[in-house]
mmCIF file of C-alpha atoms and ligand atoms in Angstrom:
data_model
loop_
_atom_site.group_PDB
_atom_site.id
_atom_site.type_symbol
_atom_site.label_atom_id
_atom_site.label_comp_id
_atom_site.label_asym_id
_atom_site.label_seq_id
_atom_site.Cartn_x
_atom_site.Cartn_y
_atom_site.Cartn_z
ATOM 1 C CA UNK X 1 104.233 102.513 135.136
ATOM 2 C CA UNK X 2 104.380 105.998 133.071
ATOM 3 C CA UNK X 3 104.328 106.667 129.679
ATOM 4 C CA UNK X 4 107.431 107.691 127.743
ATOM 5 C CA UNK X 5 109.790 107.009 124.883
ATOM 6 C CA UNK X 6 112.019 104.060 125.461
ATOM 7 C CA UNK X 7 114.715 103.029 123.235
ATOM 8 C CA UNK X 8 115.954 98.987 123.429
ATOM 9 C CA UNK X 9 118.943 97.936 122.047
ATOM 10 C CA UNK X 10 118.845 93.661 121.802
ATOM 11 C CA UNK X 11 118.782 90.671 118.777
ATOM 12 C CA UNK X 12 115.662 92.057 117.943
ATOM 13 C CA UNK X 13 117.792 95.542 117.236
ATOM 14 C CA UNK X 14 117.862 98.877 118.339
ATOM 15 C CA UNK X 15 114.221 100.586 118.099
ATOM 16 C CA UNK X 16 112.471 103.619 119.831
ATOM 17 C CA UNK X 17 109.180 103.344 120.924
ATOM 18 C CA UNK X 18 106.331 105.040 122.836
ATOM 19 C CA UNK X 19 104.963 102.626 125.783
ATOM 20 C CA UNK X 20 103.868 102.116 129.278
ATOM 21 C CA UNK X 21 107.687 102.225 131.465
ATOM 22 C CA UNK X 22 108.141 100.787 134.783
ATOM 23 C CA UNK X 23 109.666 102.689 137.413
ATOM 24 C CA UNK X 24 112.649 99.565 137.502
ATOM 25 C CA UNK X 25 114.263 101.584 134.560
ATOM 26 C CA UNK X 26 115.104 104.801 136.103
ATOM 27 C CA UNK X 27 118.481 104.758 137.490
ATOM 28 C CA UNK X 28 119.109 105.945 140.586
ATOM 29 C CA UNK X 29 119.045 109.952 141.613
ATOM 30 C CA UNK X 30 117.660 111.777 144.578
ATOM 31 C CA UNK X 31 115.157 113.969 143.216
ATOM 32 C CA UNK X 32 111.934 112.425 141.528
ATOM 33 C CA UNK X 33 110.076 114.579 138.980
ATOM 34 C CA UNK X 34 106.724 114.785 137.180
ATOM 35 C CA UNK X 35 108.326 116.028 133.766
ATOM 36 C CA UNK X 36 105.557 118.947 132.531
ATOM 37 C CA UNK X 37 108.277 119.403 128.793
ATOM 38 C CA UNK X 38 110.653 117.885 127.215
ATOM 39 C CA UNK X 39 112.262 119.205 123.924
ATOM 40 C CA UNK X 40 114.153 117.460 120.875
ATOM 41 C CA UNK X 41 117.932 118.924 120.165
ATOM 42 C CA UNK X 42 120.127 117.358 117.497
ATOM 43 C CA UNK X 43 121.664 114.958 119.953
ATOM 44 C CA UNK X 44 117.502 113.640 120.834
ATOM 45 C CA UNK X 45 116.661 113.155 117.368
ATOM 46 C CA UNK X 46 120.097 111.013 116.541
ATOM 47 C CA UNK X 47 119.200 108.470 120.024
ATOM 48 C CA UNK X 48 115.817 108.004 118.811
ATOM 49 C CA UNK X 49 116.349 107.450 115.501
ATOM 50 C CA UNK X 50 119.636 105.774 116.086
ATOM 51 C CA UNK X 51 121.604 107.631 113.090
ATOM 52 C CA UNK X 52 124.483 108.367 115.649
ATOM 53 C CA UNK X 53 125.995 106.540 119.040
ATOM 54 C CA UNK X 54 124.463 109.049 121.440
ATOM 55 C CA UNK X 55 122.928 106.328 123.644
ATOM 56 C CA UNK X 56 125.428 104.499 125.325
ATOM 57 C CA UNK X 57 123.281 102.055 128.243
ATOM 58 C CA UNK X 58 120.071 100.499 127.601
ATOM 59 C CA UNK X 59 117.234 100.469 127.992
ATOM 60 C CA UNK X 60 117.272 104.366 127.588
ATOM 61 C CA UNK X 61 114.883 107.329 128.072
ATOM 62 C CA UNK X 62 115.821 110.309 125.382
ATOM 63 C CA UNK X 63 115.546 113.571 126.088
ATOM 64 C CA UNK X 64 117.994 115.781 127.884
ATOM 65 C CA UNK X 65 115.917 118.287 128.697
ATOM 66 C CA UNK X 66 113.268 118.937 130.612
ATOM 67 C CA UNK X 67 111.231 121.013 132.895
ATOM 68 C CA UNK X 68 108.982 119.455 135.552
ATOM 69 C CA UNK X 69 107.665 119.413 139.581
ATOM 70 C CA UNK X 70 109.578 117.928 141.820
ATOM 71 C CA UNK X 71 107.920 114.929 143.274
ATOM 72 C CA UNK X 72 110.427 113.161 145.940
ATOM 73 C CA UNK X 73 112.747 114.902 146.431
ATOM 74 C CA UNK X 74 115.833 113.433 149.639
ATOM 75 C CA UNK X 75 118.255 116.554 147.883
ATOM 76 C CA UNK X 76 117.942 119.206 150.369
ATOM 77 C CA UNK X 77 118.311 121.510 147.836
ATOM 78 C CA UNK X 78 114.719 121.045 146.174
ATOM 79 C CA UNK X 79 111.310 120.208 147.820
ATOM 80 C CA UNK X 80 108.175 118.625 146.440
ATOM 81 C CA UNK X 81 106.561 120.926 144.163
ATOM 82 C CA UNK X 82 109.577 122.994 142.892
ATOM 83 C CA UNK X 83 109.750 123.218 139.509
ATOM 84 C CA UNK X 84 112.820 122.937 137.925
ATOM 85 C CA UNK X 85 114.719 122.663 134.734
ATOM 86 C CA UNK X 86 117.326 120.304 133.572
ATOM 87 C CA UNK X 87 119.936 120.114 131.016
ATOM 88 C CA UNK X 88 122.955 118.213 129.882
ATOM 89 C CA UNK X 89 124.759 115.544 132.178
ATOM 90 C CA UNK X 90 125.009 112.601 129.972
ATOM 91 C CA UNK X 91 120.888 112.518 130.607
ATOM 92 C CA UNK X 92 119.307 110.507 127.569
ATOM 93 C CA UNK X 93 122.523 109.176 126.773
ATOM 94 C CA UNK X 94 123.646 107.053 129.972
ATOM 95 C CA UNK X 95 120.911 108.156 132.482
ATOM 96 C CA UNK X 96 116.962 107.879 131.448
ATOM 97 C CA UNK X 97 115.821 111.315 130.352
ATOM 98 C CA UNK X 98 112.859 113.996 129.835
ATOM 99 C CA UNK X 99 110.823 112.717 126.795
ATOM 100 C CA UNK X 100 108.809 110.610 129.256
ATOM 101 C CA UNK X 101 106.177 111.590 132.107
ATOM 102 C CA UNK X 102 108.516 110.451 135.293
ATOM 103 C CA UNK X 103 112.358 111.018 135.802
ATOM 104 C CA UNK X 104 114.580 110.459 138.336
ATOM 105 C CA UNK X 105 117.975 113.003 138.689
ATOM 106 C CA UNK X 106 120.599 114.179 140.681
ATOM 107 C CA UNK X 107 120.053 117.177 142.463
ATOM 108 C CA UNK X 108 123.413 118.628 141.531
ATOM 109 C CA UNK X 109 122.353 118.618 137.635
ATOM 110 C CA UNK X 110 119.309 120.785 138.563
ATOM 111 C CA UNK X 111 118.463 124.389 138.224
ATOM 112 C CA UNK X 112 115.721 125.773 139.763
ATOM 113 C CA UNK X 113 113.539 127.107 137.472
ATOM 114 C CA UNK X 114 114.836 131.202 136.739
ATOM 115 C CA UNK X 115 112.025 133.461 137.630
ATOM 116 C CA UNK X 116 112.148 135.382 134.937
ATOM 117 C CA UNK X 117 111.020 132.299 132.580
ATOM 118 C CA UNK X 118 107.796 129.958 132.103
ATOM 119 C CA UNK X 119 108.368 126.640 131.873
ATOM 120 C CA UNK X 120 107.184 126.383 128.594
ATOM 121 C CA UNK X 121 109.836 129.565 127.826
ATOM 122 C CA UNK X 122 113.217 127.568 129.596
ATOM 123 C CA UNK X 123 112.135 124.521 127.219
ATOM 124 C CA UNK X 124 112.090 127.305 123.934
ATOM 125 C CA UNK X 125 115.599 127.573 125.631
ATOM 126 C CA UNK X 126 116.977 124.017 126.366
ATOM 127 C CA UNK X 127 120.223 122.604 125.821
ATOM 128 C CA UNK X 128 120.341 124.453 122.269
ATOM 129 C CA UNK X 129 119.384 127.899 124.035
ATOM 130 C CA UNK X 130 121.610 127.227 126.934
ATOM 131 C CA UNK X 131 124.377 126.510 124.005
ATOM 132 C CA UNK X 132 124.086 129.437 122.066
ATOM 133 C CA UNK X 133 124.225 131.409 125.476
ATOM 134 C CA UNK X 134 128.140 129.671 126.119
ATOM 135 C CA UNK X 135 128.549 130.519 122.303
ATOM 136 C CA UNK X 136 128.382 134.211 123.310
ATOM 137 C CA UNK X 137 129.841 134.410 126.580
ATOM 138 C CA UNK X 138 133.048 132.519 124.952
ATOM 139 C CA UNK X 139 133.264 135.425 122.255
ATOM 140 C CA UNK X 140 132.917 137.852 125.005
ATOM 141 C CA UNK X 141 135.581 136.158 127.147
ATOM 142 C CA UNK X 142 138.086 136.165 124.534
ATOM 143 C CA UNK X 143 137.283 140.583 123.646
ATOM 144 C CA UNK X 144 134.492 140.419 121.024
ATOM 145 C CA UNK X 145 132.669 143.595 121.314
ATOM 146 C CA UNK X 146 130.161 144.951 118.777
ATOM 147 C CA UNK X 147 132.715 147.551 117.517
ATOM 148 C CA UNK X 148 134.978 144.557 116.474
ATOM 149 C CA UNK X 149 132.540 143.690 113.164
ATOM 150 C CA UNK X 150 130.174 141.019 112.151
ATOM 151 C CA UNK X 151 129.782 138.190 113.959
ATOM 152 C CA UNK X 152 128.662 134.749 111.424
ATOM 153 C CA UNK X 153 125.955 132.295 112.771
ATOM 154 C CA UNK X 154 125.831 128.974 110.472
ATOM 155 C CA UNK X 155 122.734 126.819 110.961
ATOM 156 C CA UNK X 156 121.195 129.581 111.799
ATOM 157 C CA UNK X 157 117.450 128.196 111.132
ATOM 158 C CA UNK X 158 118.057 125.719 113.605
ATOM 159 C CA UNK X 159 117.914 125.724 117.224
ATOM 160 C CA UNK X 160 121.180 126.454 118.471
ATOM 161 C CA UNK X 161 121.489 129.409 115.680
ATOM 162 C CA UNK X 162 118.044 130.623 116.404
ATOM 163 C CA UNK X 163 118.585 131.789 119.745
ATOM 164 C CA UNK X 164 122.281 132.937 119.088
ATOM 165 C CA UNK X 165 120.842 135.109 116.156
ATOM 166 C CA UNK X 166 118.439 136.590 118.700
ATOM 167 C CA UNK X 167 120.799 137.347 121.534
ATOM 168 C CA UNK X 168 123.957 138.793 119.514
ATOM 169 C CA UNK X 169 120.929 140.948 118.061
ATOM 170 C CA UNK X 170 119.746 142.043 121.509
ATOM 171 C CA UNK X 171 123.423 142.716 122.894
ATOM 172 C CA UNK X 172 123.877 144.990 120.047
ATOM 173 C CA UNK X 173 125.551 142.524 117.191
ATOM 174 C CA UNK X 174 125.799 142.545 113.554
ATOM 175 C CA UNK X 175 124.736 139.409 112.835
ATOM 176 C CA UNK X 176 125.201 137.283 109.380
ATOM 177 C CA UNK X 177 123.329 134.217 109.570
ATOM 178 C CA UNK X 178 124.118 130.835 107.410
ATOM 179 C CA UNK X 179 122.164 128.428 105.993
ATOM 180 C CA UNK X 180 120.724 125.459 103.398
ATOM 181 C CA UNK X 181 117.080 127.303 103.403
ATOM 182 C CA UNK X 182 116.344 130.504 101.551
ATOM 183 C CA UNK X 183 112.912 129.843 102.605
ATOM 184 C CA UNK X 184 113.868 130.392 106.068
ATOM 185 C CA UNK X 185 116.052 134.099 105.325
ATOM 186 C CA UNK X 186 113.001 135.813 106.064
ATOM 187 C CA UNK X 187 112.659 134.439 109.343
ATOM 188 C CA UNK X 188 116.736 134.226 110.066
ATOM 189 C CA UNK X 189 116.238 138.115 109.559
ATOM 190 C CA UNK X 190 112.881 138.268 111.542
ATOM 191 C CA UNK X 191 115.645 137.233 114.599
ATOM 192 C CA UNK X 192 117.949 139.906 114.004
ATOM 193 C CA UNK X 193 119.982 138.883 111.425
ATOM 194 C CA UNK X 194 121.101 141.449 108.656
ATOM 195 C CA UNK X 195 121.848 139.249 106.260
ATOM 196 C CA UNK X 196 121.310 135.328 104.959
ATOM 197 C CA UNK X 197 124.569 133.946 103.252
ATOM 198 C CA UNK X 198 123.891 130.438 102.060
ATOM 199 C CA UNK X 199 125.637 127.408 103.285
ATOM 200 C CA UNK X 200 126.934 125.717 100.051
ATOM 201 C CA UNK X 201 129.233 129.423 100.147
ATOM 202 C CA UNK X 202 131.062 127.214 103.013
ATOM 203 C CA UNK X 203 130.822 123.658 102.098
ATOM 204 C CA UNK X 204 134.019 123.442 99.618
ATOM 205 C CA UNK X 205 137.580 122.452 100.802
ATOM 206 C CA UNK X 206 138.749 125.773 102.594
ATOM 207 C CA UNK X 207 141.659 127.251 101.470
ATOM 208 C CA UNK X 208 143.829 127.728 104.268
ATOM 209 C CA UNK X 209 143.315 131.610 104.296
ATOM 210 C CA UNK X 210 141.132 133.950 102.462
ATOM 211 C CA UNK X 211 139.532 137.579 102.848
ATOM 212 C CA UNK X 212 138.881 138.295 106.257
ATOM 213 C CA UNK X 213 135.302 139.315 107.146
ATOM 214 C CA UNK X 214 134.328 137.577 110.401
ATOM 215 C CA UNK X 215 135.175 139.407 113.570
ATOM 216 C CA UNK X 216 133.310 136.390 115.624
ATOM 217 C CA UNK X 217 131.400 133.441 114.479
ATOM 218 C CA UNK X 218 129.440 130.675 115.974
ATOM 219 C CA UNK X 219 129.450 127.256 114.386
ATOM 220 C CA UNK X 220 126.974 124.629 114.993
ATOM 221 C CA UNK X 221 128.355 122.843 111.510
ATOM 222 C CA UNK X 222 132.069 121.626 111.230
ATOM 223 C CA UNK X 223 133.834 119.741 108.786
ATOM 224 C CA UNK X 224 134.568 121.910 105.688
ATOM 225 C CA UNK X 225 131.811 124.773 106.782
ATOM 226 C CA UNK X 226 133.974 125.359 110.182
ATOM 227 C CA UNK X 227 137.021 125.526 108.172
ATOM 228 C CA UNK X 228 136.029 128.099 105.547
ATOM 229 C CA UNK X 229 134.611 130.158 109.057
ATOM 230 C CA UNK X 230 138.649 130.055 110.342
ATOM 231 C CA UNK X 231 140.054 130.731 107.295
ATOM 232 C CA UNK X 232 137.526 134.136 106.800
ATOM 233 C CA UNK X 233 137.888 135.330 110.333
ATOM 234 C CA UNK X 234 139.649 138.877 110.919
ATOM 235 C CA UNK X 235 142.799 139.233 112.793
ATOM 236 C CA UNK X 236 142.348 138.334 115.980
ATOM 237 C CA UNK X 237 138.909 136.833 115.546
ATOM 238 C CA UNK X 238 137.261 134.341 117.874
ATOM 239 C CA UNK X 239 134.766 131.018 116.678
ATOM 240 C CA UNK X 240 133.363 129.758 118.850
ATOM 241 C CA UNK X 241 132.217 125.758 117.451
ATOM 242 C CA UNK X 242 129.659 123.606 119.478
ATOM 243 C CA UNK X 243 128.609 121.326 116.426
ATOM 244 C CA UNK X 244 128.784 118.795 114.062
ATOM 245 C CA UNK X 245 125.455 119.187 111.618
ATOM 246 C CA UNK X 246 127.783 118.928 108.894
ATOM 247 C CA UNK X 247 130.188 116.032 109.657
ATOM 248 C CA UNK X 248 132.814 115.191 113.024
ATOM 249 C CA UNK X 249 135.595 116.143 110.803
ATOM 250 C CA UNK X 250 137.468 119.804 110.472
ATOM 251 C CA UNK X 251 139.735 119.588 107.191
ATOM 252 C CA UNK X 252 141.621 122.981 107.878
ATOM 253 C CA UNK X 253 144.821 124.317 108.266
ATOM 254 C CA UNK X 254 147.056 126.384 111.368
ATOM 255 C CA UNK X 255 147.321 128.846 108.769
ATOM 256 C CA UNK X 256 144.341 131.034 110.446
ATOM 257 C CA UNK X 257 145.864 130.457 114.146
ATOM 258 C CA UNK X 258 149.628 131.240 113.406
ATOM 259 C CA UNK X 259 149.104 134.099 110.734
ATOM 260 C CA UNK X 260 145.856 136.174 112.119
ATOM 261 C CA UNK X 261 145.758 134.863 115.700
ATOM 262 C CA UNK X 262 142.787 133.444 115.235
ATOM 263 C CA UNK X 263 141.061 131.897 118.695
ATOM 264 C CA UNK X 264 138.426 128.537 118.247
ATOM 265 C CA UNK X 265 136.783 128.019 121.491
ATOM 266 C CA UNK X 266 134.978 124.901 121.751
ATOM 267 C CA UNK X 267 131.852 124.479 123.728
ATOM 268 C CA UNK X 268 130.630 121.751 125.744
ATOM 269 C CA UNK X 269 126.985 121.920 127.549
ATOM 270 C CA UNK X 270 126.821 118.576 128.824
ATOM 271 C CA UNK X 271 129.502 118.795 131.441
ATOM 272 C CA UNK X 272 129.240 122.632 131.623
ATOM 273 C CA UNK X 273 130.201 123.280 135.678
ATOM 274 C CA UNK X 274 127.326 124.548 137.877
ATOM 275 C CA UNK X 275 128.770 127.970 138.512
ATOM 276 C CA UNK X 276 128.667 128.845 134.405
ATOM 277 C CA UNK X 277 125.678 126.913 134.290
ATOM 278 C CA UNK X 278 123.701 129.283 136.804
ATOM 279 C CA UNK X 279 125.454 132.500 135.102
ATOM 280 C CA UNK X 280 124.360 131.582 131.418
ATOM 281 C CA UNK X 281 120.049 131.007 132.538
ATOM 282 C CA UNK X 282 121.425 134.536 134.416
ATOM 283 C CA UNK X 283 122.279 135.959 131.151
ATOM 284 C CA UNK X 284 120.007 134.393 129.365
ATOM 285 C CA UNK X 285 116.946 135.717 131.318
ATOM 286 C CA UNK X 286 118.842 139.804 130.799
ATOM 287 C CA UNK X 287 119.833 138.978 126.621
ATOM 288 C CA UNK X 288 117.355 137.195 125.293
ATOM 289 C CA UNK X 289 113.885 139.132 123.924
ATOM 290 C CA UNK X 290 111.426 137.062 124.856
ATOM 291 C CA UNK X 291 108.944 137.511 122.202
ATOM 292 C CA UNK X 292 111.714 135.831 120.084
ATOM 293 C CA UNK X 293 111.326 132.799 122.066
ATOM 294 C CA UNK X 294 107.706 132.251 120.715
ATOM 295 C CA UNK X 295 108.873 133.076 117.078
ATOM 296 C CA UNK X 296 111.851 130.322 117.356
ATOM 297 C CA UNK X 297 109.837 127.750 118.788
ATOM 298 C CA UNK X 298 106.728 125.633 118.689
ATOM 299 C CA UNK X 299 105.035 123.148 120.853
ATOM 300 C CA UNK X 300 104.275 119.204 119.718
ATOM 301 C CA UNK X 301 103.130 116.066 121.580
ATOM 302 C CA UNK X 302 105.135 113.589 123.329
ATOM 303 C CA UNK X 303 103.939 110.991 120.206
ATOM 304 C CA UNK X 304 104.831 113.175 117.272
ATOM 305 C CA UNK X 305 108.221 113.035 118.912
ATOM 306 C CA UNK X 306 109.883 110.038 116.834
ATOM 307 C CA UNK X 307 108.505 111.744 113.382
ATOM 308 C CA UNK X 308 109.662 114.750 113.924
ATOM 309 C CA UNK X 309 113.302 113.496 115.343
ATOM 310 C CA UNK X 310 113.086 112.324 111.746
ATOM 311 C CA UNK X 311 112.514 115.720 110.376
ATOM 312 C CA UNK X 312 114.726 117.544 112.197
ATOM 313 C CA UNK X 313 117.858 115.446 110.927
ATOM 314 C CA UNK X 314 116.490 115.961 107.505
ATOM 315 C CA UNK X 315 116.966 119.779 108.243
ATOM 316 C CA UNK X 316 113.198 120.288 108.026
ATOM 317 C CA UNK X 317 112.975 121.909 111.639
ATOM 318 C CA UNK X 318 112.516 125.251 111.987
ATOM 319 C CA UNK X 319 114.462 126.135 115.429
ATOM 320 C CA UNK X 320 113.064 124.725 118.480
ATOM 321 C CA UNK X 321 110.597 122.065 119.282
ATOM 322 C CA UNK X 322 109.330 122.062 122.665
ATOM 323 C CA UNK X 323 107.417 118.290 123.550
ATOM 324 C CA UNK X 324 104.424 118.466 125.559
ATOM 325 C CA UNK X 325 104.376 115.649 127.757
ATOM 326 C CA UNK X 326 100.966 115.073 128.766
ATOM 327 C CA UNK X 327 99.986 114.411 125.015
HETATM 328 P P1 NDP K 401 119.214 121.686 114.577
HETATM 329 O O1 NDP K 401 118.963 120.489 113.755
HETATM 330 O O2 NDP K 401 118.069 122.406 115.182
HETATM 331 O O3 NDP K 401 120.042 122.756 113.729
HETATM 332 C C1 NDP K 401 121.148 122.394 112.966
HETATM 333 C C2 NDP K 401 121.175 123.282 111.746
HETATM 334 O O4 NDP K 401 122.401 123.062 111.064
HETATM 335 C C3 NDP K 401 120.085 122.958 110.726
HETATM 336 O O5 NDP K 401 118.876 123.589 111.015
HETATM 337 C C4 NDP K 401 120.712 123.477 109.456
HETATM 338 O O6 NDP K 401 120.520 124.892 109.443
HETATM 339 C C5 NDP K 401 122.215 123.231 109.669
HETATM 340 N N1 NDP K 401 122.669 122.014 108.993
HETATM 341 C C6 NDP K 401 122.146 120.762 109.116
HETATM 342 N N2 NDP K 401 122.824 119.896 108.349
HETATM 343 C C7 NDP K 401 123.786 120.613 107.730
HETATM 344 C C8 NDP K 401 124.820 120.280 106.797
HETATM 345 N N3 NDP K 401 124.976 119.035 106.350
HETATM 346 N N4 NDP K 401 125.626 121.265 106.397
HETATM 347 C C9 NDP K 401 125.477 122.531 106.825
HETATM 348 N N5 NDP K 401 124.516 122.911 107.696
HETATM 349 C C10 NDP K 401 123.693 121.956 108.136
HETATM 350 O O7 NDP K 401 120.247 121.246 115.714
HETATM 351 P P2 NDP K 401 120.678 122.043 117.035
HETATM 352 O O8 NDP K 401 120.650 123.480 116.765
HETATM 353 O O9 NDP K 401 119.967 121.470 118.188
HETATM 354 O O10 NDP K 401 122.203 121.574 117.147
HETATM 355 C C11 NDP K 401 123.153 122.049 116.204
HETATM 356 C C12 NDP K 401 124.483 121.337 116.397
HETATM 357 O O11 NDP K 401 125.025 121.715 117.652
HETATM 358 C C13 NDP K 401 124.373 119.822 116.409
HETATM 359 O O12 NDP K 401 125.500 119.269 115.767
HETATM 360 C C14 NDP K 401 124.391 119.482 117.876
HETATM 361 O O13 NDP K 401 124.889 118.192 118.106
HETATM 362 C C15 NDP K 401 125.319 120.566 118.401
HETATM 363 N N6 NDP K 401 125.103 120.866 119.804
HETATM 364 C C16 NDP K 401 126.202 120.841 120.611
HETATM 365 C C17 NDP K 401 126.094 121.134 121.930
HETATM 366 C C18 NDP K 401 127.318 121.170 122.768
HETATM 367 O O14 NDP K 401 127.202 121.131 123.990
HETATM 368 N N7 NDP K 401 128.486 121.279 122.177
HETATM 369 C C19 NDP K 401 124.784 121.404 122.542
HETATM 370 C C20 NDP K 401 123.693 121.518 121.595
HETATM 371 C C21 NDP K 401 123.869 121.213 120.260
HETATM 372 P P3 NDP K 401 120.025 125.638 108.119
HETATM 373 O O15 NDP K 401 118.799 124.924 107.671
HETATM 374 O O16 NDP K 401 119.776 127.039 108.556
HETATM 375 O O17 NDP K 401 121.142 125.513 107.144
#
């Protein structure tokens, strides 16, 4: 038995809770790990509270992060006491995941932990890090350069916007950062951000054009926020969208594709292949300024978890939480 977070979907309902697990409910996987950190993302808090379909087999573990030492290991890719970090793969949504003390993965979804990081550091990074990193290299794939103009970060007090504020700041970015709390400007511009716009400037029905401003953006929001985004960007400017904060939904138009040659480039971490996997913790460990990581994150217990998965879809969470396993 180890402790963890299991969530139960039967007649009695679908409820998360913290308990004693037995081993039975790890699926199979040939690396066994003693999980040190776990984090919550977006997707974490919506399986334990249950506010979205994110799990999709139960019983279920949340959490798809984590950082831990390997245990058992029959991968020959990873021995017993590696530590390494996972993220992504349909883990905490159809394979048990990190917010308990034991799991049990495929070697091929691992990444050895990068030198240049603590553990505690790759879990201020997680899946929300790791996004923001694909964020960037998409805008630099399709010939956003710093030259080209401002580049527009919405949710930018969460986790995903966090650490994109911080690295467009580091690789020399003007960055204009969006969002609900003017509390949180100061610390949006503590990252690198020269300027807070807030988010009910993007929450009307876009029209399908208007005055261009954006030479990049990165949108963790959609629905009307991503289509005001399109409809600002300058000729030839590239959003890249990862999220849905905001609603599943993107009421827009062509009229920024056909007219200004506008580029969206959606991003997907969960099925992210191993080769761009291994260059984004690459990057990640050269772009981001690591005293930014302690600024953007902060640590809680493995049984605050469920109240603060609470919090953080009420928009009360201040970029990333990192979960502490052992209490
Ligand atoms: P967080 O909750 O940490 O951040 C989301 C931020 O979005 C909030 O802090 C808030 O920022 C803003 N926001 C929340 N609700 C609304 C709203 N109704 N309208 C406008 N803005 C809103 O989540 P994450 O950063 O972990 O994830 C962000 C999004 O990215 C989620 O939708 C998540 O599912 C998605 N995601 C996608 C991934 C992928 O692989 N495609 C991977 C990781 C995340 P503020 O307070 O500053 O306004």
């Amino acid at each position: 038995m180890f402790k963890g977070i299991l969530i139960e979907k039967d007649d009695a309902g679908y409820r998360a809770e913290l308990k004693d697990i037995d081993e039975a409910v790890l699926y199979d996987g040939d690396v066994t790990i003693r999980v040190a950190y776990s984090t919550l993302n977006y997707k974490d808090a919506l399986a334990i509270t249950g506010k979205g379909p994110v799990v999709r087999r139960f019983p279920m573990i949340p959490g798809i992060d984590l950082v831990g030492t390997v245990e058992h290991s029959d991968n020959a890719a990873y021995k017993v006491g590696d530590t390494v970090v996972h993220t992504g793969w349909g883990v905490g949504e159809v394979h048990p995941g990190g917010l308990a003390e034991k799991a049990r993965l495929k070697g091929e979804w691992l990444v050895p932990l990068p030198s240049a990081f603590s553990p505690t550091q790759a879990m201020a990074i997680g899946t929300a890090g790791f996004t923001a990193m694909l964020c960037v290299m998409a805008l630099e794939r399709h010939g956003v350069t710093p030259e080209k103009g401002e580049i527009l970060v919405t949710g930018a007090a969460g986790g995903v916007g966090s650490v994109a504020v911080s690295l467009l700041t580091k690789l020399g970015y003007t960055v204009v950062g969006v969002s609900g709390r003017p509390e949180e400007a100061d610390y949006i511009k503590s990252l690198g951000a020269s300027e807070v716009l807030d988010r009910a400037e993007f929450s009307s029905p876009a029209k399908p054009i208007a005055k261009e401003r954006w030479a990049g953006a990165i949108d963790v929001v959609g629905s009307h926020t991503l289509a005001n985004v399109c409809s600002t960007m300058k000729y030839r400017g590239v959003v890249a969208a990862c999220g849905l904060a905001g609603g599943m939904d993107f009421p827009s138009s062509v009229a920024p594709f056909i007219l200004r040659g506008v580029t969206l480039a959606g991003i997907d971490s969960v099925m992210c292949p191993r080769v761009e996997r291994l260059e984004a913790w690459q990057r990640l460990a050269r772009d981001l300024d690591a005293t930014k990581l302690e600024m953007l994150s902060h640590e809680i217990g493995l049984t605050e978890a469920m109240q603060v998965a609470g919090e953080l879809l009420e928009g009360k969470v201040r970029g990333r939480v990192l979960v502490d396993i052992s209490r």
